[in-house]
Amino acid sequence: MTPEVHSFTRLLGRVHTDPDVAELMRKIGLSNQRIKLKKGDYSASYSALQHGVDVTFVDPAEHPKIEASLDGALIFDTVFFFSAGCQDHDQYPRSLPLSLEFNLSREKVRKLLSTPEWSSPILPVDRWTWEGLKLAIHFRKDESSIAYLSCGLKK
């Protein structure tokens, strides 16, 4: 069964070798992934298409206040929750943060959450702070519904 949003967000900021992070990766079918940066990269993302989730790990230099005690350890930085068919994902089947639903339009989300802290001048993306995290909502091109949302560490 796909874990709840809180199961992901409570682990943000932990290293990829943390036993709880490893267990979460197992639950979404990514336990066989070798979490490692490619040369020159600062982040590595992994998709759990059938769970409607992507997870991203970053170089500890991206978060200097977080201690990564093991050499080569990466920080669990962001989790993405997808709607059906978005980037080949199944829809994330659990409740979204703040009682959001994938079928909400950009206008309705703004009514629920108020004015975003930031909006892209080019793409249909808005961002707020939620529980100390960056909550970014990416809408479909016509802004009729949520394509996906991400919860990530603030820099």
mmCIF file of N, CA and C in Angstrom, residues 22-147:
data_model
loop_
_atom_site.group_PDB
_atom_site.id
_atom_site.type_symbol
_atom_site.label_atom_id
_atom_site.label_comp_id
_atom_site.label_asym_id
_atom_site.label_seq_id
_atom_site.Cartn_x
_atom_site.Cartn_y
_atom_site.Cartn_z
ATOM 1 N N ALA A 22 15.154 4.033 4.006
ATOM 2 C CA ALA A 22 15.294 2.766 3.290
ATOM 3 C C ALA A 22 13.968 1.992 3.297
ATOM 4 N N GLU A 23 13.269 2.000 4.419
ATOM 5 C CA GLU A 23 11.981 1.307 4.513
ATOM 6 C C GLU A 23 10.934 1.969 3.617
ATOM 7 N N LEU A 24 10.923 3.280 3.581
ATOM 8 C CA LEU A 24 10.004 3.992 2.705
ATOM 9 C C LEU A 24 10.287 3.639 1.237
ATOM 10 N N MET A 25 11.552 3.619 0.872
ATOM 11 C CA MET A 25 11.926 3.246 -0.489
ATOM 12 C C MET A 25 11.456 1.821 -0.809
ATOM 13 N N ARG A 26 11.549 0.935 0.166
ATOM 14 C CA ARG A 26 11.065 -0.435 -0.031
ATOM 15 C C ARG A 26 9.558 -0.436 -0.282
ATOM 16 N N LYS A 27 8.819 0.343 0.487
ATOM 17 C CA LYS A 27 7.359 0.374 0.363
ATOM 18 C C LYS A 27 6.888 0.882 -0.991
ATOM 19 N N ILE A 28 7.696 1.732 -1.637
ATOM 20 C CA ILE A 28 7.287 2.241 -2.944
ATOM 21 C C ILE A 28 8.030 1.534 -4.089
ATOM 22 N N GLY A 29 8.660 0.419 -3.762
ATOM 23 C CA GLY A 29 9.276 -0.418 -4.785
ATOM 24 C C GLY A 29 10.591 0.091 -5.328
ATOM 25 N N LEU A 30 11.286 0.917 -4.550
ATOM 26 C CA LEU A 30 12.557 1.470 -5.015
ATOM 27 C C LEU A 30 13.748 1.013 -4.180
ATOM 28 N N SER A 31 13.576 -0.062 -3.438
ATOM 29 C CA SER A 31 14.668 -0.514 -2.568
ATOM 30 C C SER A 31 15.870 -1.034 -3.353
ATOM 31 N N ASN A 32 15.660 -1.391 -4.604
ATOM 32 C CA ASN A 32 16.775 -1.907 -5.393
ATOM 33 C C ASN A 32 17.554 -0.789 -6.104
ATOM 34 N N GLN A 33 17.119 0.447 -5.927
ATOM 35 C CA GLN A 33 17.806 1.576 -6.558
ATOM 36 C C GLN A 33 19.105 1.891 -5.816
ATOM 37 N N ARG A 34 20.142 2.096 -6.577
ATOM 38 C CA ARG A 34 21.410 2.531 -5.984
ATOM 39 C C ARG A 34 21.371 4.052 -5.959
ATOM 40 N N ILE A 35 21.215 4.614 -4.781
ATOM 41 C CA ILE A 35 21.076 6.061 -4.652
ATOM 42 C C ILE A 35 22.462 6.679 -4.676
ATOM 43 N N LYS A 36 22.734 7.323 -5.804
ATOM 44 C CA LYS A 36 24.060 7.862 -6.026
ATOM 45 C C LYS A 36 23.965 8.979 -7.059
ATOM 46 N N LEU A 37 24.806 9.991 -6.904
ATOM 47 C CA LEU A 37 24.846 11.070 -7.888
ATOM 48 C C LEU A 37 25.733 10.686 -9.056
ATOM 49 N N LYS A 38 25.312 11.065 -10.240
ATOM 50 C CA LYS A 38 26.180 10.925 -11.404
ATOM 51 C C LYS A 38 27.173 12.079 -11.369
ATOM 52 N N LYS A 39 28.319 11.859 -11.941
ATOM 53 C CA LYS A 39 29.368 12.872 -11.934
ATOM 54 C C LYS A 39 28.830 14.198 -12.487
ATOM 55 N N GLY A 40 29.030 15.257 -11.730
ATOM 56 C CA GLY A 40 28.592 16.588 -12.124
ATOM 57 C C GLY A 40 27.182 16.940 -11.694
ATOM 58 N N ASP A 41 26.391 15.954 -11.246
ATOM 59 C CA ASP A 41 25.025 16.216 -10.791
ATOM 60 C C ASP A 41 25.000 16.577 -9.318
ATOM 61 N N TYR A 42 23.987 17.334 -8.925
ATOM 62 C CA TYR A 42 23.800 17.663 -7.516
ATOM 63 C C TYR A 42 22.537 17.020 -6.944
ATOM 64 N N SER A 43 21.741 16.353 -7.836
ATOM 65 C CA SER A 43 20.539 15.671 -7.366
ATOM 66 C C SER A 43 20.312 14.394 -8.170
ATOM 67 N N ALA A 44 19.555 13.490 -7.561
ATOM 68 C CA ALA A 44 19.180 12.236 -8.211
ATOM 69 C C ALA A 44 17.716 11.961 -7.881
ATOM 70 N N SER A 45 16.915 11.717 -8.920
ATOM 71 C CA SER A 45 15.487 11.475 -8.728
ATOM 72 C C SER A 45 15.135 10.044 -9.128
ATOM 73 N N TYR A 46 14.132 9.507 -8.441
ATOM 74 C CA TYR A 46 13.684 8.136 -8.666
ATOM 75 C C TYR A 46 12.158 8.130 -8.725
ATOM 76 N N SER A 47 11.610 7.395 -9.688
ATOM 77 C CA SER A 47 10.166 7.361 -9.913
ATOM 78 C C SER A 47 9.567 6.046 -9.455
ATOM 79 N N ALA A 48 8.477 6.160 -8.730
ATOM 80 C CA ALA A 48 7.649 5.005 -8.368
ATOM 81 C C ALA A 48 6.314 5.222 -9.089
ATOM 82 N N LEU A 49 6.316 4.935 -10.381
ATOM 83 C CA LEU A 49 5.182 5.251 -11.250
ATOM 84 C C LEU A 49 3.862 4.685 -10.731
ATOM 85 N N GLN A 50 3.877 3.428 -10.276
ATOM 86 C CA GLN A 50 2.648 2.780 -9.833
ATOM 87 C C GLN A 50 2.110 3.353 -8.533
ATOM 88 N N HIS A 51 2.930 4.109 -7.808
ATOM 89 C CA HIS A 51 2.484 4.748 -6.558
ATOM 90 C C HIS A 51 2.195 6.232 -6.766
ATOM 91 N N GLY A 52 2.475 6.765 -7.964
ATOM 92 C CA GLY A 52 2.233 8.177 -8.233
ATOM 93 C C GLY A 52 3.196 9.094 -7.515
ATOM 94 N N VAL A 53 4.444 8.625 -7.328
ATOM 95 C CA VAL A 53 5.412 9.355 -6.502
ATOM 96 C C VAL A 53 6.785 9.380 -7.170
ATOM 97 N N ASP A 54 7.475 10.488 -7.019
ATOM 98 C CA ASP A 54 8.914 10.590 -7.306
ATOM 99 C C ASP A 54 9.585 11.099 -6.043
ATOM 100 N N VAL A 55 10.820 10.696 -5.825
ATOM 101 C CA VAL A 55 11.615 11.185 -4.696
ATOM 102 C C VAL A 55 12.949 11.702 -5.229
ATOM 103 N N THR A 56 13.453 12.749 -4.601
ATOM 104 C CA THR A 56 14.718 13.350 -5.020
ATOM 105 C C THR A 56 15.658 13.440 -3.830
ATOM 106 N N PHE A 57 16.912 13.066 -4.081
ATOM 107 C CA PHE A 57 17.984 13.156 -3.096
ATOM 108 C C PHE A 57 19.020 14.135 -3.637
ATOM 109 N N VAL A 58 19.632 14.898 -2.735
ATOM 110 C CA VAL A 58 20.600 15.911 -3.168
ATOM 111 C C VAL A 58 21.910 15.785 -2.411
ATOM 112 N N ASP A 59 22.912 16.389 -3.003
ATOM 113 C CA ASP A 59 24.218 16.501 -2.368
ATOM 114 C C ASP A 59 24.058 17.275 -1.060
ATOM 115 N N PRO A 60 24.723 16.859 0.014
ATOM 116 C CA PRO A 60 24.611 17.571 1.294
ATOM 117 C C PRO A 60 25.006 19.048 1.206
ATOM 118 N N ALA A 61 25.808 19.421 0.212
ATOM 119 C CA ALA A 61 26.195 20.822 0.053
ATOM 120 C C ALA A 61 24.981 21.714 -0.216
ATOM 121 N N GLU A 62 23.890 21.137 -0.699
ATOM 122 C CA GLU A 62 22.666 21.895 -0.946
ATOM 123 C C GLU A 62 21.987 22.321 0.362
ATOM 124 N N HIS A 63 22.284 21.610 1.443
ATOM 125 C CA HIS A 63 21.687 21.893 2.754
ATOM 126 C C HIS A 63 22.784 21.858 3.816
ATOM 127 N N PRO A 64 23.632 22.883 3.859
ATOM 128 C CA PRO A 64 24.785 22.859 4.764
ATOM 129 C C PRO A 64 24.437 22.759 6.253
ATOM 130 N N LYS A 65 23.203 23.092 6.624
ATOM 131 C CA LYS A 65 22.807 23.007 8.040
ATOM 132 C C LYS A 65 22.469 21.573 8.464
ATOM 133 N N ILE A 66 22.310 20.678 7.479
ATOM 134 C CA ILE A 66 22.008 19.277 7.775
ATOM 135 C C ILE A 66 23.304 18.499 7.743
ATOM 136 N N GLU A 67 23.574 17.786 8.808
ATOM 137 C CA GLU A 67 24.805 17.007 8.875
ATOM 138 C C GLU A 67 24.609 15.645 8.222
ATOM 139 N N ALA A 68 25.408 15.377 7.231
ATOM 140 C CA ALA A 68 25.414 14.061 6.578
ATOM 141 C C ALA A 68 26.677 13.356 7.052
ATOM 142 N N SER A 69 26.532 12.517 8.048
ATOM 143 C CA SER A 69 27.681 11.929 8.726
ATOM 144 C C SER A 69 28.453 10.914 7.885
ATOM 145 N N LEU A 70 27.829 10.321 6.897
ATOM 146 C CA LEU A 70 28.505 9.314 6.090
ATOM 147 C C LEU A 70 28.979 9.914 4.773
ATOM 148 N N ASP A 71 30.189 9.612 4.407
ATOM 149 C CA ASP A 71 30.711 10.067 3.132
ATOM 150 C C ASP A 71 29.869 9.460 2.008
ATOM 151 N N GLY A 72 29.424 10.292 1.100
ATOM 152 C CA GLY A 72 28.592 9.820 -0.004
ATOM 153 C C GLY A 72 27.112 9.780 0.307
ATOM 154 N N ALA A 73 26.725 10.109 1.534
ATOM 155 C CA ALA A 73 25.311 10.104 1.899
ATOM 156 C C ALA A 73 24.618 11.287 1.232
ATOM 157 N N LEU A 74 23.418 11.052 0.726
ATOM 158 C CA LEU A 74 22.623 12.095 0.101
ATOM 159 C C LEU A 74 21.426 12.437 0.972
ATOM 160 N N ILE A 75 20.951 13.659 0.838
ATOM 161 C CA ILE A 75 19.831 14.152 1.640
ATOM 162 C C ILE A 75 18.522 13.954 0.880
ATOM 163 N N PHE A 76 17.524 13.371 1.553
ATOM 164 C CA PHE A 76 16.179 13.251 0.991
ATOM 165 C C PHE A 76 15.587 14.655 0.977
ATOM 166 N N ASP A 77 15.426 15.226 -0.221
ATOM 167 C CA ASP A 77 15.117 16.647 -0.376
ATOM 168 C C ASP A 77 13.674 16.945 -0.771
ATOM 169 N N THR A 78 13.094 16.160 -1.679
ATOM 170 C CA THR A 78 11.777 16.499 -2.236
ATOM 171 C C THR A 78 11.004 15.233 -2.573
ATOM 172 N N VAL A 79 9.684 15.322 -2.398
ATOM 173 C CA VAL A 79 8.789 14.252 -2.845
ATOM 174 C C VAL A 79 7.721 14.889 -3.727
ATOM 175 N N PHE A 80 7.386 14.190 -4.814
ATOM 176 C CA PHE A 80 6.388 14.650 -5.772
ATOM 177 C C PHE A 80 5.211 13.684 -5.759
ATOM 178 N N PHE A 81 3.992 14.229 -5.789
ATOM 179 C CA PHE A 81 2.775 13.435 -5.825
ATOM 180 C C PHE A 81 2.040 13.764 -7.125
ATOM 181 N N PHE A 82 1.786 12.749 -7.964
ATOM 182 C CA PHE A 82 1.279 12.945 -9.319
ATOM 183 C C PHE A 82 -0.192 12.580 -9.479
ATOM 184 N N SER A 83 -0.842 13.296 -10.415
ATOM 185 C CA SER A 83 -2.190 12.932 -10.839
ATOM 186 C C SER A 83 -2.078 11.870 -11.929
ATOM 187 N N ALA A 84 -3.200 11.244 -12.242
ATOM 188 C CA ALA A 84 -3.224 10.135 -13.205
ATOM 189 C C ALA A 84 -2.693 10.565 -14.569
ATOM 190 N N GLY A 85 -1.751 9.788 -15.085
ATOM 191 C CA GLY A 85 -1.219 10.010 -16.414
ATOM 192 C C GLY A 85 -0.148 11.070 -16.523
ATOM 193 N N CYS A 86 0.054 11.833 -15.496
ATOM 194 C CA CYS A 86 1.071 12.887 -15.542
ATOM 195 C C CYS A 86 2.456 12.243 -15.501
ATOM 196 N N GLN A 87 3.242 12.504 -16.509
ATOM 197 C CA GLN A 87 4.586 11.941 -16.628
ATOM 198 C C GLN A 87 4.591 10.419 -16.442
ATOM 199 N N ASP A 88 3.576 9.778 -17.003
ATOM 200 C CA ASP A 88 3.426 8.313 -17.001
ATOM 201 C C ASP A 88 3.141 7.704 -15.629
ATOM 202 N N HIS A 89 2.756 8.505 -14.658
ATOM 203 C CA HIS A 89 2.458 8.008 -13.311
ATOM 204 C C HIS A 89 1.003 7.592 -13.173
ATOM 205 N N ASP A 90 0.780 6.616 -12.304
ATOM 206 C CA ASP A 90 -0.565 6.382 -11.788
ATOM 207 C C ASP A 90 -0.831 7.520 -10.811
ATOM 208 N N GLN A 91 -2.082 7.737 -10.480
ATOM 209 C CA GLN A 91 -2.382 8.816 -9.532
ATOM 210 C C GLN A 91 -2.016 8.407 -8.117
ATOM 211 N N TYR A 92 -1.406 9.346 -7.380
ATOM 212 C CA TYR A 92 -1.122 9.107 -5.968
ATOM 213 C C TYR A 92 -2.464 8.852 -5.278
ATOM 214 N N PRO A 93 -2.624 7.691 -4.626
ATOM 215 C CA PRO A 93 -3.941 7.284 -4.149
ATOM 216 C C PRO A 93 -4.351 7.788 -2.763
ATOM 217 N N ARG A 94 -3.474 8.470 -2.075
ATOM 218 C CA ARG A 94 -3.779 8.888 -0.710
ATOM 219 C C ARG A 94 -4.184 10.363 -0.678
ATOM 220 N N SER A 95 -4.533 10.859 0.509
ATOM 221 C CA SER A 95 -4.916 12.260 0.678
ATOM 222 C C SER A 95 -3.716 13.171 0.473
ATOM 223 N N LEU A 96 -3.970 14.306 -0.152
ATOM 224 C CA LEU A 96 -2.936 15.310 -0.372
ATOM 225 C C LEU A 96 -2.901 16.289 0.799
ATOM 226 N N PRO A 97 -1.808 17.043 0.935
ATOM 227 C CA PRO A 97 -1.741 18.054 2.002
ATOM 228 C C PRO A 97 -2.879 19.065 1.884
ATOM 229 N N LEU A 98 -3.270 19.611 3.022
ATOM 230 C CA LEU A 98 -4.228 20.715 3.101
ATOM 231 C C LEU A 98 -5.570 20.407 2.454
ATOM 232 N N SER A 99 -5.966 19.141 2.454
ATOM 233 C CA SER A 99 -7.232 18.694 1.868
ATOM 234 C C SER A 99 -7.351 19.021 0.384
ATOM 235 N N LEU A 100 -6.221 19.147 -0.291
ATOM 236 C CA LEU A 100 -6.233 19.404 -1.731
ATOM 237 C C LEU A 100 -6.632 18.137 -2.472
ATOM 238 N N GLU A 101 -7.184 18.328 -3.655
ATOM 239 C CA GLU A 101 -7.542 17.221 -4.530
ATOM 240 C C GLU A 101 -7.022 17.538 -5.921
ATOM 241 N N PHE A 102 -6.652 16.514 -6.664
ATOM 242 C CA PHE A 102 -6.090 16.715 -7.987
ATOM 243 C C PHE A 102 -7.056 17.419 -8.941
ATOM 244 N N ASN A 103 -8.354 17.315 -8.710
ATOM 245 C CA ASN A 103 -9.320 17.922 -9.628
ATOM 246 C C ASN A 103 -9.539 19.418 -9.388
ATOM 247 N N LEU A 104 -8.833 20.014 -8.438
ATOM 248 C CA LEU A 104 -9.015 21.439 -8.158
ATOM 249 C C LEU A 104 -8.290 22.301 -9.185
ATOM 250 N N SER A 105 -8.961 23.342 -9.635
ATOM 251 C CA SER A 105 -8.355 24.289 -10.567
ATOM 252 C C SER A 105 -7.408 25.225 -9.815
ATOM 253 N N ARG A 106 -6.597 25.945 -10.574
ATOM 254 C CA ARG A 106 -5.679 26.916 -9.979
ATOM 255 C C ARG A 106 -6.460 27.972 -9.200
ATOM 256 N N GLU A 107 -7.566 28.410 -9.759
ATOM 257 C CA GLU A 107 -8.398 29.413 -9.092
ATOM 258 C C GLU A 107 -8.914 28.893 -7.748
ATOM 259 N N LYS A 108 -9.402 27.653 -7.728
ATOM 260 C CA LYS A 108 -9.939 27.082 -6.487
ATOM 261 C C LYS A 108 -8.837 26.869 -5.452
ATOM 262 N N VAL A 109 -7.652 26.434 -5.898
ATOM 263 C CA VAL A 109 -6.543 26.252 -4.955
ATOM 264 C C VAL A 109 -6.162 27.590 -4.333
ATOM 265 N N ARG A 110 -6.123 28.641 -5.138
ATOM 266 C CA ARG A 110 -5.787 29.965 -4.607
ATOM 267 C C ARG A 110 -6.844 30.461 -3.627
ATOM 268 N N LYS A 111 -8.091 30.118 -3.847
ATOM 269 C CA LYS A 111 -9.147 30.490 -2.897
ATOM 270 C C LYS A 111 -8.958 29.746 -1.577
ATOM 271 N N LEU A 112 -8.556 28.470 -1.670
ATOM 272 C CA LEU A 112 -8.340 27.666 -0.459
ATOM 273 C C LEU A 112 -7.092 28.087 0.312
ATOM 274 N N LEU A 113 -5.998 28.354 -0.405
ATOM 275 C CA LEU A 113 -4.705 28.585 0.246
ATOM 276 C C LEU A 113 -4.291 30.053 0.302
ATOM 277 N N SER A 114 -5.047 30.928 -0.309
ATOM 278 C CA SER A 114 -4.773 32.361 -0.425
ATOM 279 C C SER A 114 -3.678 32.612 -1.464
ATOM 280 N N THR A 115 -3.229 33.828 -1.511
ATOM 281 C CA THR A 115 -2.237 34.236 -2.508
ATOM 282 C C THR A 115 -0.948 33.450 -2.321
ATOM 283 N N PRO A 116 -0.422 32.887 -3.406
ATOM 284 C CA PRO A 116 0.841 32.138 -3.281
ATOM 285 C C PRO A 116 2.002 33.068 -2.933
ATOM 286 N N GLU A 117 3.013 32.502 -2.277
ATOM 287 C CA GLU A 117 4.231 33.254 -1.967
ATOM 288 C C GLU A 117 5.012 33.553 -3.238
ATOM 289 N N TRP A 118 4.885 32.653 -4.215
ATOM 290 C CA TRP A 118 5.592 32.789 -5.480
ATOM 291 C C TRP A 118 4.766 32.122 -6.568
ATOM 292 N N SER A 119 4.788 32.709 -7.758
ATOM 293 C CA SER A 119 4.151 32.120 -8.944
ATOM 294 C C SER A 119 5.109 32.271 -10.105
ATOM 295 N N SER A 120 5.167 31.265 -10.939
ATOM 296 C CA SER A 120 6.007 31.332 -12.124
ATOM 297 C C SER A 120 5.399 32.312 -13.122
ATOM 298 N N PRO A 121 6.229 33.171 -13.710
ATOM 299 C CA PRO A 121 5.708 34.068 -14.743
ATOM 300 C C PRO A 121 5.488 33.357 -16.083
ATOM 301 N N ILE A 122 5.963 32.113 -16.192
ATOM 302 C CA ILE A 122 5.884 31.381 -17.461
ATOM 303 C C ILE A 122 4.989 30.145 -17.362
ATOM 304 N N LEU A 123 5.192 29.345 -16.324
ATOM 305 C CA LEU A 123 4.472 28.079 -16.170
ATOM 306 C C LEU A 123 3.343 28.217 -15.147
ATOM 307 N N PRO A 124 2.335 27.348 -15.225
ATOM 308 C CA PRO A 124 1.259 27.387 -14.227
ATOM 309 C C PRO A 124 1.683 26.693 -12.925
ATOM 310 N N VAL A 125 2.550 27.374 -12.172
ATOM 311 C CA VAL A 125 3.096 26.838 -10.925
ATOM 312 C C VAL A 125 2.984 27.894 -9.838
ATOM 313 N N ASP A 126 2.459 27.503 -8.692
ATOM 314 C CA ASP A 126 2.382 28.370 -7.515
ATOM 315 C C ASP A 126 3.073 27.680 -6.355
ATOM 316 N N ARG A 127 3.569 28.497 -5.401
ATOM 317 C CA ARG A 127 4.264 27.912 -4.246
ATOM 318 C C ARG A 127 3.845 28.611 -2.959
ATOM 319 N N TRP A 128 3.712 27.783 -1.918
ATOM 320 C CA TRP A 128 3.390 28.227 -0.574
ATOM 321 C C TRP A 128 4.346 27.535 0.398
ATOM 322 N N THR A 129 4.314 27.957 1.654
ATOM 323 C CA THR A 129 5.009 27.234 2.723
ATOM 324 C C THR A 129 3.959 26.425 3.472
ATOM 325 N N TRP A 130 4.276 25.161 3.699
ATOM 326 C CA TRP A 130 3.393 24.257 4.438
ATOM 327 C C TRP A 130 4.251 23.444 5.390
ATOM 328 N N GLU A 131 3.961 23.554 6.680
ATOM 329 C CA GLU A 131 4.698 22.824 7.718
ATOM 330 C C GLU A 131 6.210 22.991 7.568
ATOM 331 N N GLY A 132 6.642 24.213 7.216
ATOM 332 C CA GLY A 132 8.061 24.521 7.086
ATOM 333 C C GLY A 132 8.689 24.024 5.794
ATOM 334 N N LEU A 133 7.876 23.473 4.899
ATOM 335 C CA LEU A 133 8.361 22.938 3.623
ATOM 336 C C LEU A 133 7.877 23.818 2.473
ATOM 337 N N LYS A 134 8.568 23.705 1.335
ATOM 338 C CA LYS A 134 8.075 24.333 0.109
ATOM 339 C C LYS A 134 7.005 23.421 -0.469
ATOM 340 N N LEU A 135 5.821 23.961 -0.662
ATOM 341 C CA LEU A 135 4.735 23.233 -1.301
ATOM 342 C C LEU A 135 4.514 23.892 -2.657
ATOM 343 N N ALA A 136 4.921 23.219 -3.707
ATOM 344 C CA ALA A 136 4.755 23.748 -5.063
ATOM 345 C C ALA A 136 3.671 22.950 -5.770
ATOM 346 N N ILE A 137 2.754 23.674 -6.397
ATOM 347 C CA ILE A 137 1.670 23.017 -7.114
ATOM 348 C C ILE A 137 1.811 23.356 -8.590
ATOM 349 N N HIS A 138 1.912 22.318 -9.389
ATOM 350 C CA HIS A 138 2.051 22.427 -10.837
ATOM 351 C C HIS A 138 0.694 22.062 -11.438
ATOM 352 N N PHE A 139 0.093 23.015 -12.115
ATOM 353 C CA PHE A 139 -1.225 22.802 -12.698
ATOM 354 C C PHE A 139 -1.097 22.375 -14.161
ATOM 355 N N ARG A 140 -2.143 21.785 -14.675
ATOM 356 C CA ARG A 140 -2.172 21.466 -16.105
ATOM 357 C C ARG A 140 -2.140 22.791 -16.880
ATOM 358 N N LYS A 141 -1.759 22.729 -18.139
ATOM 359 C CA LYS A 141 -1.594 23.947 -18.944
ATOM 360 C C LYS A 141 -2.824 24.846 -18.925
ATOM 361 N N ASP A 142 -4.011 24.241 -18.946
ATOM 362 C CA ASP A 142 -5.236 25.040 -18.944
ATOM 363 C C ASP A 142 -5.667 25.449 -17.527
ATOM 364 N N GLU A 143 -4.869 25.079 -16.521
ATOM 365 C CA GLU A 143 -5.095 25.432 -15.108
ATOM 366 C C GLU A 143 -6.384 24.849 -14.533
ATOM 367 N N SER A 144 -6.933 23.821 -15.190
ATOM 368 C CA SER A 144 -8.193 23.224 -14.755
ATOM 369 C C SER A 144 -8.044 22.249 -13.594
ATOM 370 N N SER A 145 -6.818 21.765 -13.376
ATOM 371 C CA SER A 145 -6.595 20.795 -12.302
ATOM 372 C C SER A 145 -5.108 20.731 -11.972
ATOM 373 N N ILE A 146 -4.805 20.027 -10.885
ATOM 374 C CA ILE A 146 -3.426 19.858 -10.439
ATOM 375 C C ILE A 146 -2.796 18.700 -11.216
ATOM 376 N N ALA A 147 -1.653 18.959 -11.833
ATOM 377 C CA ALA A 147 -0.900 17.896 -12.506
ATOM 378 C C ALA A 147 -0.092 17.118 -11.463
#
